[in-house]
Amino acid sequence: MPTPDRTSLAEIVEAGRELLERDGLDGLTMQAVATRVGVRAPSLYKRVSNRDALVALVADATLRELGDSVDAAAGELERDPRERLREMARAVRAFARRRPVAFRLIFAPGAELRLDPDSLARSSASVVAVSGELAGEEHALDAARTFTAWANGFVSMELAGAFRLGGDVDRAFEFGVERLADAVAASGAR
Amino acid sequence: MPTPDRTSLAEIVEAGRELLERDGLDGLTMQAVATRVGVRAPSLYKRVSNRDALVALVADATLRELGDSVDAAAGELERDPRERLREMARAVRAFARRRPVAFRLIFAPGAELRLDPDSLARSSASVVAVSGELAGEEHALDAARTFTAWANGFVSMELAGAFRLGGDVDRAFEFGVERLADAVAASGAR
DNA sequence: ACCTGAACACCGTTCAAGT
DNA sequence: ACCTGAACACCGTTCAAGT
């Protein structure tokens, strides 16, 4: 005899995202998620195979949101590609500040977490496009990887509190964007 | 009546490092460490205040080792700074492959982990020095941060399996080193 | 068909009792 | 002064029993 559903996968993932940001990865427990969606912990296993799978779903949702933010920042095709690259870098940094815990989860996951290739592809599409404009099509992928590595690395180090030698971190960020744009553009000129 | 020590802090940290690499952060349990050093879990609390503190000691030991590797790769002062920068980047990548779990732990720590400022300073000294040679003293710190962000970002993404769009990752790495060296050197010319 | 309480194995941590 | 067993609170996960 059927019972009406008392929760849903989407609600569970959303609860996971909120708990992750509020209480860290350790605070994302099955019991806390269950309480938040109004159910007992064992019931979660009807929708999710285990905690790691739930963490992966949370990471994937965040990766897609990041991809959308960067896409939006990339803006119109007509604009100066350097300006678009700059805006994309700022969007990554703003996103990391909005969801610091999830950002770390995506870019330095535990060994078990495998990000969905489709989500990865979507999240990098606009970076590859702008990089191609700057560096030329045959260097688009290498240039996109160089830029993405710098942006994620900078933001990760900032979140980790690794910039402790003084100096102005905002200025270092803007310095980096301009140098990266130059570097990538230079490669197109060869 | 005193009892002879059956273990030491150094031995505990070393056991933690081995377990971390072998079984991941989740495998670094107080019980596993205790077994490995031949003691019961409660005894560990004589030398370490709790598990997080032990994890921090493990991270710090790894950060110092990374700093030493990069220093060694920086080599002689007389050599071409671009070549030195290249070797330093390769040293970071080699280190990450040797200790992937610990590398991730350092660059995307959980919220609680604070790296020791002294260890951070030591590990970045030679990068700042070489960057200063390339970019000029007044841009040394910004340039070092740009380079370090790229190197750590690239290696972290590689470890996370984030480069899935095909293409040659080794080539992307070498492309990145050359572009970063150019970018940083260009800033010295202004 | 979904939900629950009970149960199991495991973990971090504390503490009184041993030597 | 260090080490231990026992205990507590907590977690992930399974499963038989309820509706």
Coordinates of C-alpha atoms (C1' of nucleotides) in Angstrom, one line a residue:
Chain A
M1 CA 0.0 0.0 0.0
P2 CA 1.7 3.2 -1.2
T3 CA 2.7 6.1 1.1
P4 CA 2.7 9.7 -0.1
D5 CA 6.3 10.9 -0.6
R6 CA 7.5 13.0 2.3
T7 CA 10.5 14.5 0.5
S8 CA 12.3 14.4 -2.8
L9 CA 15.9 14.1 -4.2
A10 CA 15.9 17.8 -5.1
E11 CA 14.9 18.8 -1.6
I12 CA 17.6 16.5 -0.1
V13 CA 20.4 18.0 -2.3
E14 CA 19.3 21.5 -1.5
A15 CA 19.4 20.7 2.2
G16 CA 22.8 19.2 1.7
R17 CA 24.0 22.4 0.0
E18 CA 22.8 24.6 2.9
L19 CA 24.3 22.4 5.6
L20 CA 27.6 22.2 3.7
E21 CA 27.9 26.0 3.6
R22 CA 26.7 26.5 7.2
D23 CA 28.5 23.6 9.0
G24 CA 31.2 22.5 6.7
L25 CA 31.7 19.1 5.1
D26 CA 31.7 17.4 8.5
G27 CA 28.3 19.0 9.2
L28 CA 26.8 17.5 6.2
T29 CA 25.6 14.3 7.9
M30 CA 22.8 12.1 6.9
Q31 CA 21.1 12.7 10.1
A32 CA 21.3 16.5 9.7
V33 CA 20.0 16.3 6.2
A34 CA 17.2 14.0 7.2
T35 CA 16.1 16.3 10.0
R36 CA 16.1 19.2 7.7
V37 CA 13.8 17.6 5.1
G38 CA 11.6 16.1 7.9
V39 CA 12.4 12.5 7.7
R40 CA 14.6 9.9 9.5
A41 CA 18.1 9.1 8.2
P42 CA 17.4 5.6 6.9
S43 CA 14.8 7.0 4.5
L44 CA 17.4 9.0 2.6
Y45 CA 18.8 5.7 1.3
K46 CA 15.6 5.4 -0.9
R47 CA 16.8 8.4 -3.0
V48 CA 20.6 8.3 -2.6
S49 CA 22.9 5.3 -2.4
N50 CA 25.1 6.7 0.4
R51 CA 26.6 9.8 1.8
D52 CA 29.4 10.0 -0.8
A53 CA 26.8 10.0 -3.6
L54 CA 25.0 12.8 -1.9
V55 CA 28.2 14.8 -1.6
A56 CA 28.8 14.2 -5.3
L57 CA 25.3 15.5 -6.1
V58 CA 25.9 18.6 -4.0
A59 CA 29.3 19.2 -5.7
D60 CA 27.7 18.8 -9.1
A61 CA 24.9 21.2 -8.4
T62 CA 27.5 23.8 -7.3
L63 CA 29.7 23.2 -10.4
R64 CA 26.7 23.9 -12.6
E65 CA 25.8 27.1 -10.7
L66 CA 29.4 28.2 -11.1
G67 CA 29.3 27.5 -14.8
D68 CA 26.2 29.6 -15.1
S69 CA 27.7 32.5 -13.2
V70 CA 30.8 32.5 -15.4
D71 CA 28.7 32.3 -18.5
A72 CA 26.6 35.2 -17.4
A73 CA 29.8 37.2 -16.7
A74 CA 31.2 36.4 -20.1
G75 CA 28.4 38.5 -21.6
E76 CA 28.0 39.6 -25.1
L77 CA 30.1 38.3 -27.9
E78 CA 30.8 41.8 -29.3
R79 CA 32.6 43.0 -26.2
D80 CA 36.4 43.2 -25.9
P81 CA 37.6 39.7 -25.1
R82 CA 40.0 41.0 -22.5
E83 CA 37.2 42.7 -20.7
R84 CA 35.2 39.5 -20.9
L85 CA 38.0 37.5 -19.4
R86 CA 38.4 40.0 -16.6
E87 CA 34.7 39.7 -15.8
M88 CA 34.8 36.0 -15.8
A89 CA 37.7 35.9 -13.3
R90 CA 35.8 38.3 -11.1
A91 CA 32.8 36.1 -11.3
V92 CA 34.8 33.1 -10.1
R93 CA 36.1 35.0 -7.2
A94 CA 32.7 36.3 -6.2
F95 CA 31.2 32.8 -6.4
A96 CA 33.9 31.4 -4.2
R97 CA 33.1 34.1 -1.6
R98 CA 29.4 33.2 -1.8
R99 CA 30.0 29.5 -1.4
P100 CA 33.4 29.0 0.0
V101 CA 33.0 25.5 1.3
A102 CA 31.4 24.1 -1.9
F103 CA 34.0 25.8 -4.0
R104 CA 36.7 24.0 -2.1
L105 CA 34.8 20.8 -2.4
I106 CA 34.8 21.1 -6.2
F107 CA 38.4 22.0 -6.7
A108 CA 40.0 19.7 -4.2
P109 CA 37.6 16.9 -3.7
G110 CA 38.4 13.8 -1.7
A111 CA 39.7 10.9 -3.7
E112 CA 36.4 9.3 -4.2
L113 CA 34.5 12.3 -5.8
R114 CA 34.4 12.3 -9.6
L115 CA 32.8 15.3 -11.1
D116 CA 30.3 14.8 -13.9
P117 CA 32.1 15.3 -17.3
D118 CA 29.1 17.0 -18.8
S119 CA 29.0 19.5 -16.0
L120 CA 32.7 20.1 -16.4
A121 CA 32.3 20.7 -20.1
R122 CA 29.4 23.1 -19.6
S123 CA 31.2 25.1 -17.0
S124 CA 34.3 25.6 -19.2
A125 CA 32.6 26.3 -22.5
S126 CA 32.6 30.0 -22.3
V127 CA 36.2 30.2 -21.0
V128 CA 37.4 28.1 -24.0
A129 CA 35.4 30.4 -26.3
V130 CA 36.9 33.6 -25.0
S131 CA 40.4 32.1 -24.8
G132 CA 40.1 31.1 -28.4
E133 CA 39.4 34.7 -29.4
L134 CA 42.4 35.9 -27.5
A135 CA 44.9 33.1 -28.3
G136 CA 43.7 31.9 -31.6
E137 CA 41.7 28.7 -32.2
E138 CA 44.7 26.3 -32.1
H139 CA 45.7 27.5 -28.7
A140 CA 42.2 27.8 -27.3
L141 CA 42.3 24.8 -25.0
D142 CA 45.8 25.4 -23.6
A143 CA 45.0 29.0 -23.0
A144 CA 41.7 28.2 -21.3
R145 CA 43.5 25.7 -19.0
T146 CA 46.2 28.3 -18.2
F147 CA 43.6 30.9 -17.3
T148 CA 41.3 28.6 -15.4
A149 CA 44.2 27.1 -13.4
W150 CA 45.3 30.6 -12.4
A151 CA 41.8 31.8 -11.4
N152 CA 40.9 28.7 -9.4
G153 CA 44.4 28.6 -7.9
F154 CA 44.3 32.2 -6.8
V155 CA 40.8 31.9 -5.3
S156 CA 41.6 28.6 -3.6
M157 CA 44.7 30.0 -2.0
E158 CA 42.9 33.1 -0.9
L159 CA 40.2 31.0 0.7
A160 CA 42.8 28.8 2.4
G161 CA 44.4 32.0 3.8
A162 CA 47.7 31.3 2.0
F163 CA 48.4 34.9 1.2
R164 CA 50.0 36.1 4.4
L165 CA 53.1 37.9 3.3
G166 CA 51.3 41.3 3.4
G167 CA 50.6 43.3 0.3
D168 CA 47.2 44.0 -1.3
V169 CA 45.5 40.8 -2.3
D170 CA 42.9 42.6 -4.4
R171 CA 45.7 44.3 -6.3
A172 CA 47.5 41.0 -6.8
F173 CA 44.3 39.6 -8.3
E174 CA 43.9 42.5 -10.8
F175 CA 47.6 42.2 -11.6
G176 CA 47.1 38.6 -12.3
V177 CA 44.1 39.1 -14.6
E178 CA 46.0 41.6 -16.7
R179 CA 49.1 39.5 -16.9
L180 CA 47.2 36.4 -17.8
A181 CA 45.2 38.2 -20.5
D182 CA 48.5 39.5 -22.0
A183 CA 50.2 36.1 -21.7
V184 CA 47.4 34.3 -23.5
A185 CA 47.0 37.0 -26.1
A186 CA 50.7 36.9 -26.8
S187 CA 50.5 33.3 -27.7
G188 CA 48.0 34.1 -30.4
A189 CA 50.5 36.4 -32.1
R190 CA 53.0 33.7 -32.9
Chain B
M1 CA 56.1 6.3 39.0
P2 CA 57.3 7.1 35.5
T3 CA 56.7 4.8 32.5
P4 CA 59.1 4.8 29.6
D5 CA 57.6 6.5 26.5
R6 CA 56.3 4.0 24.0
T7 CA 56.0 6.5 21.1
S8 CA 56.7 10.2 20.2
L9 CA 55.1 13.1 18.5
A10 CA 57.4 12.7 15.5
E11 CA 56.4 9.1 15.1
I12 CA 52.7 9.9 15.4
V13 CA 53.0 12.6 12.7
E14 CA 54.9 10.3 10.4
A15 CA 52.3 7.5 10.9
G16 CA 49.6 10.1 10.1
R17 CA 51.4 11.1 6.9
E18 CA 51.6 7.5 5.7
L19 CA 48.0 6.7 6.5
L20 CA 46.8 9.9 4.8
E21 CA 48.5 9.0 1.5
R22 CA 47.5 5.3 1.7
D23 CA 43.9 5.6 2.9
G24 CA 42.9 9.2 2.4
L25 CA 41.8 11.7 5.0
D26 CA 39.0 9.5 6.2
G27 CA 41.6 6.7 6.8
L28 CA 43.6 9.0 9.0
T29 CA 41.8 7.9 12.2
M30 CA 43.2 8.1 15.7
Q31 CA 42.8 4.4 16.1
A32 CA 44.7 3.6 12.9
V33 CA 47.5 6.0 13.9
A34 CA 47.6 4.4 17.4
T35 CA 47.8 0.9 16.0
R36 CA 50.6 1.9 13.7
V37 CA 52.7 3.4 16.5
G38 CA 51.9 0.5 18.9
V39 CA 49.7 2.2 21.4
R40 CA 46.0 2.6 22.2
A41 CA 44.0 5.6 20.8
P42 CA 43.6 7.4 24.1
S43 CA 47.3 7.6 24.6
L44 CA 47.7 9.9 21.5
Y45 CA 45.9 12.6 23.5
K46 CA 49.1 13.0 25.6
R47 CA 51.0 14.4 22.6
V48 CA 48.2 15.9 20.4
S49 CA 45.2 17.8 21.6
N50 CA 42.8 16.2 19.1
R51 CA 42.5 14.8 15.6
D52 CA 42.3 18.2 13.9
A53 CA 45.5 19.2 15.5
L54 CA 47.2 16.1 14.2
V55 CA 45.9 16.8 10.7
A56 CA 47.3 20.3 11.0
L57 CA 50.7 18.9 11.9
V58 CA 50.6 16.5 9.0
A59 CA 49.7 19.3 6.7
D60 CA 52.5 21.5 8.0
A61 CA 55.1 18.8 7.7
T62 CA 54.0 18.4 4.1
L63 CA 54.1 22.1 3.4
R64 CA 57.7 22.3 4.6
E65 CA 58.7 19.3 2.5
L66 CA 57.1 21.0 -0.6
G67 CA 59.0 24.2 0.2
D68 CA 62.2 22.3 0.4
S69 CA 61.5 20.6 -3.0
V70 CA 60.8 23.9 -4.6
D71 CA 63.9 25.5 -3.1
A72 CA 66.1 22.7 -4.4
A73 CA 64.6 23.0 -7.8
A74 CA 65.2 26.8 -7.8
G75 CA 68.9 25.9 -8.0
E76 CA 71.8 28.3 -8.4
L77 CA 71.3 32.0 -8.5
E78 CA 73.4 32.3 -11.6
R79 CA 71.0 30.4 -13.8
D80 CA 68.5 32.0 -16.2
P81 CA 65.4 33.0 -14.0
R82 CA 63.0 31.6 -16.6
E83 CA 64.7 28.3 -16.5
R84 CA 64.6 28.4 -12.7
L85 CA 60.9 29.2 -12.7
R86 CA 60.2 26.3 -15.1
E87 CA 62.0 23.9 -12.8
M88 CA 60.1 25.1 -9.8
A89 CA 56.8 24.6 -11.5
R90 CA 57.9 21.0 -12.5
A91 CA 58.9 20.4 -8.9
V92 CA 55.4 21.4 -7.6
R93 CA 53.8 19.0 -10.1
A94 CA 56.2 16.2 -9.2
F95 CA 55.6 16.7 -5.5
A96 CA 51.8 16.6 -6.0
R97 CA 52.1 13.3 -7.8
R98 CA 54.2 11.9 -5.0
R99 CA 51.8 13.0 -2.3
P100 CA 48.5 13.7 -3.9
V101 CA 46.3 13.5 -0.8
A102 CA 48.5 15.7 1.3
F103 CA 48.9 18.2 -1.6
R104 CA 45.1 18.6 -1.7
L105 CA 45.0 18.9 2.1
I106 CA 47.3 21.9 2.0
F107 CA 45.7 23.8 -0.9
A108 CA 42.1 23.2 0.0
P109 CA 42.0 22.5 3.6
G110 CA 38.8 22.2 5.6
A111 CA 37.6 25.4 7.3
E112 CA 39.4 24.6 10.5
L113 CA 42.9 24.0 9.2
R114 CA 45.2 27.1 9.5
L115 CA 48.6 26.7 8.0
D116 CA 51.6 27.9 10.0
P117 CA 52.6 31.4 8.7
D118 CA 56.3 30.6 9.1
S119 CA 56.0 27.4 7.0
L120 CA 54.1 29.4 4.4
A121 CA 56.8 32.1 4.3
R122 CA 59.6 29.6 4.0
S123 CA 57.8 27.7 1.2
S124 CA 57.3 30.8 -0.8
A125 CA 60.7 32.5 -0.3
S126 CA 62.4 31.2 -3.4
V127 CA 59.4 31.8 -5.6
V128 CA 59.3 35.5 -4.5
A129 CA 63.1 35.7 -5.2
V130 CA 62.9 34.4 -8.7
S131 CA 59.8 36.4 -9.4
G132 CA 61.6 39.5 -8.4
E133 CA 64.3 38.8 -10.8
L134 CA 61.9 38.5 -13.6
A135 CA 59.3 41.1 -12.8
G136 CA 61.4 43.7 -10.9
E137 CA 61.4 44.1 -7.2
E138 CA 58.3 46.3 -6.9
H139 CA 56.3 43.5 -8.6
A140 CA 57.9 40.6 -6.9
L141 CA 55.1 39.7 -4.6
D142 CA 52.3 40.2 -7.1
A143 CA 54.2 38.2 -9.7
A144 CA 55.0 35.4 -7.2
R145 CA 51.3 35.2 -6.3
T146 CA 50.3 35.0 -10.0
F147 CA 52.8 32.2 -10.7
T148 CA 52.0 30.3 -7.5
A149 CA 48.3 30.5 -8.1
W150 CA 48.7 29.1 -11.6
A151 CA 51.0 26.3 -10.6
N152 CA 48.9 25.2 -7.6
G153 CA 45.7 25.6 -9.6
F154 CA 46.9 23.6 -12.5
V155 CA 48.2 20.8 -10.4
S156 CA 45.0 20.8 -8.2
M157 CA 42.8 20.6 -11.2
E158 CA 44.9 17.8 -12.7
L159 CA 44.7 15.8 -9.5
A160 CA 40.9 16.4 -9.3
G161 CA 40.6 15.1 -12.8
A162 CA 39.2 18.4 -14.1
F163 CA 41.0 18.3 -17.5
R164 CA 38.6 16.1 -19.4
L165 CA 38.2 17.9 -22.7
G166 CA 40.9 16.0 -24.4
G167 CA 44.1 17.5 -25.5
D168 CA 47.5 16.9 -24.1
V169 CA 47.7 17.9 -20.4
D170 CA 51.6 17.8 -20.4
R171 CA 51.6 20.2 -23.3
A172 CA 49.1 22.5 -21.5
F173 CA 51.4 22.5 -18.5
E174 CA 54.5 23.5 -20.6
F175 CA 52.4 26.0 -22.5
G176 CA 51.3 27.5 -19.1
V177 CA 54.9 27.8 -17.7
E178 CA 56.1 29.6 -20.7
R179 CA 53.1 32.0 -20.8
L180 CA 53.4 32.7 -17.1
A181 CA 57.1 33.4 -17.4
D182 CA 56.4 35.8 -20.3
A183 CA 53.5 37.4 -18.4
V184 CA 55.5 38.0 -15.3
A185 CA 58.6 39.2 -17.2
A186 CA 56.5 41.6 -19.2
S187 CA 55.4 43.4 -16.1
G188 CA 59.0 44.2 -15.2
A189 CA 59.4 46.0 -18.5
R190 CA 56.9 48.8 -17.7
Chain C
dA1 C1' 6.1 2.0 -2.0
dC2 C1' 7.9 4.7 1.3
dC3 C1' 9.0 5.3 6.3
dT4 C1' 10.5 3.9 10.8
dG5 C1' 12.9 1.9 15.1
dA6 C1' 16.3 -1.1 16.4
dA7 C1' 20.6 -2.7 15.7
dC8 C1' 25.7 -3.0 14.3
dA9 C1' 30.2 -1.5 13.4
dC10 C1' 33.0 2.3 13.8
dC11 C1' 34.9 6.8 15.4
dG12 C1' 36.6 10.8 18.6
dT13 C1' 37.1 11.8 23.2
dT14 C1' 37.1 11.6 28.4
dC15 C1' 38.5 9.7 32.6
dA16 C1' 39.3 6.8 36.5
dA17 C1' 42.4 3.2 37.5
dG18 C1' 46.7 0.9 36.8
dT19 C1' 52.1 0.8 36.6
Chain D
dA1 C1' 54.3 10.3 33.9
dC2 C1' 52.5 7.6 30.6
dC3 C1' 49.2 3.9 29.3
dT4 C1' 44.9 1.4 29.4
dG5 C1' 39.9 -0.4 29.4
dA6 C1' 35.5 1.2 29.9
dA7 C1' 32.3 4.4 28.7
dC8 C1' 29.7 8.1 26.1
dA9 C1' 28.0 10.5 22.3
dC10 C1' 27.8 10.4 17.5
dC11 C1' 27.9 8.7 12.8
dG12 C1' 26.8 5.7 8.3
dT13 C1' 24.3 1.9 7.0
dT14 C1' 21.2 -2.3 7.0
dC15 C1' 16.9 -4.5 7.7
dA16 C1' 12.7 -6.4 9.4
dA17 C1' 8.4 -4.6 10.5
dG18 C1' 4.9 -1.2 9.9
dT19 C1' 1.4 1.6 6.9

